[in-house]
Amino acid sequence: MDQATQDQQRLQDLHALLQRAAYRYYVLDDPEIPDSVYDQYYRELQALEGQYPQWIQADSVTQRVGDQPAADFQTIAHRVPLYSLDNVFSFEELALWEKRLVSLVGSAPYICELKIDGLALALTYENGVLVQGLTRGNGQAGEDITANIRTIRSIPLRLLTPDPPARLEVRGEAFIPAAAFQRINQERLAQGEALFANPRNACAGTLRQLDPKVVSGRRLDFFAYAVPQSTVQTQGETLDLLQSYGFRVNPHRAQCPDLSQVQLFIEHWRQARHSLPYGTDGVVIKVDDFTLQAELGFSSKAPRWAVAFKYPPEQAATTVLGITIQIGRTGALTPVAELAPVALAGTIVTRATLHNQERIASLEVRVGDQVIVRKAGEIIPEIIKVLPELRPEESQPFIFPTQCPECSTPTLKEDILIRCPNPQCPAVIRARIEHWCSRSALDIQGVGEKLIAQLVKTKRVKTIADLYTLTALELSSFERMGTKSAQNVIQSIEQSRSQSWANVLFGLGIRHVGQSIAQELTKVFNSAEALAQASPTQITALYGIGEEIAQSVYDWFRQPENQALIKALHSHGVTLVQTESTLISEKLLGQTFVITGTLPTLSREACTALVERHGGKVTSSVSKKTSYLIAGDKAGSKLSKATELGIPVLDEQRLQELLSTGS
């Protein structure tokens, strides 16, 4: 055996040894060899790879910090939306969540997992090798931070299975352990840098570093918890599967047959969580059975089959200095408490939402009151309690306005909301423009609150379409707008003309149409014209879209001022047509498919795309709501389940016949 062959064999042996050692150290917390020995072998492997770069494997432990600093992060669409969870803050709210669930599918066993205080990630493996890692982003698309993710040593670069799937997506939470967080802030303090407010902020800031070497030095960790298109039938089995692939999963979980057991789990960890070496802010409760999950489906922004019970966040007392009214883009009047500044969950809070008139009445909050403030979900400040014994004698009850504070139009009460019905109200116009220019919509840079106020006050901009008639010369005459700033704004407005039809639809600010709903609508109604002609029945045929949303969309397109707006946007060259993978037909509209086994010519991804382009929806689990099962070779348990439920089964040929004939 020549020297090169011996070196190659030695390299492969070291590769396998160090991979196994890293797994035992970072995932199992059960070191196999001393650190000094690991370092010795690591340096030997580095030297061999330096001598023979053609033998470097993508999953080598030496490649975790091998990339050069990135210039920027690319935004990439998630193959399956990465939804956030709805939150509850009490057992009463949890019981209401279960009541809605039981009304849909009956009683269901649960699984409880600790909610890790970090950042959600989506990892993609091809033939067992990590090829991509994305942040949650807006749920529909995230930033590609693969180079940074490779530095997290508890994330396997190669799955520990001899027969990995061709493609696997894994989701989980990246976080910074408490000890690492303290060390990072001590280093920043010594260097005179601003301290991170909490581990979550530190994790987010770390993962957006352009230099992977900085990320590596901060020692992030990771718990895996989901496989979006899993081959197993329960969440518990999913966690076991992830462990078999080499992932670290949180060991603190429990399968609970009913809500009383869920509550016991929550109560146990209310105090026990403080002894953990990482942060957790609650418990995630999921329906364990994937068949029931598929039946429950999703709302516009979250799964119906899961909820997060959040432990009481940090609370503080402060004084209400005033109560003001904000007017949103739909005309809704929202009361806001102006507060004496108070530190809360790492930030200084000066305002807190009071939600609506009924909330003010239930709290009996007044100007001058001493109040307890918390951050709902540790994000939005809200008042949870008034201390009436400290109330000033001269205080008066707050009287909710019966006229719009901005335009004096009499308000209308709709359920618990009070609205200004005047579409020409300056406050409504400002809010609509602000929403249109937001990063999640048309992403127009430089058009902030102060510039919008000037544009509306001078009546230069009366609708969002008027933004596309502005010139750099006239913008430069506005306060705090120099020539360069004006040119940058105009350039950003020009670029916004080519934003996607989904972004435009969201930017229009139609009631109940958030980002995810806009995405779903534009997959089927590939232009503003198509959506304007759709009936409420056609809209509700889409998966996850109910009657209230459909009626809101239908009514919006019936209003003359909105029809004029669409026409004006079209004349200004704003994208009102879906330019990517438009719908071929509506033959499968409203029908749900599950794909299993190996098809003769179509990959799983190609088959999914084919169904979706004809208006169908593909889910991962067979349930009573499944319209068809598409089955190939080695179909397995899903075929048995479909047969039990009497669900029609298609092979690839019959799927093509269905697409050609519609029956």
PDB file of C-alpha atoms in Angstrom, residues 37 110 129 180 383 440 461 514 524 600 628 649 654:
ATOM      1  CA  VAL A  37      -6.970  13.810  22.469  1.00  0.00           C
ATOM      2  CA  TYR A 110     -51.295  15.593  23.818  1.00  0.00           C
ATOM      3  CA  VAL A 129     -25.835  15.792   4.159  1.00  0.00           C
ATOM      4  CA  ALA A 180     -22.406  31.223  27.070  1.00  0.00           C
ATOM      5  CA  ILE A 383     -51.512  46.752  31.197  1.00  0.00           C
ATOM      6  CA  SER A 440     -43.262  42.920   4.728  1.00  0.00           C
ATOM      7  CA  VAL A 461     -50.495  61.838  -1.521  1.00  0.00           C
ATOM      8  CA  GLY A 514     -52.159  38.813   6.341  1.00  0.00           C
ATOM      9  CA  VAL A 524     -54.709  30.288  -7.182  1.00  0.00           C
ATOM     10  CA  PRO A 600     -42.552   5.793 -11.667  1.00  0.00           C
ATOM     11  CA  TYR A 628     -57.178  11.324  -2.739  1.00  0.00           C
ATOM     12  CA  VAL A 649     -56.262   5.834  -4.302  1.00  0.00           C
ATOM     13  CA  ARG A 654     -54.690   7.846 -12.857  1.00  0.00           C
TER      14      ARG A 654
END
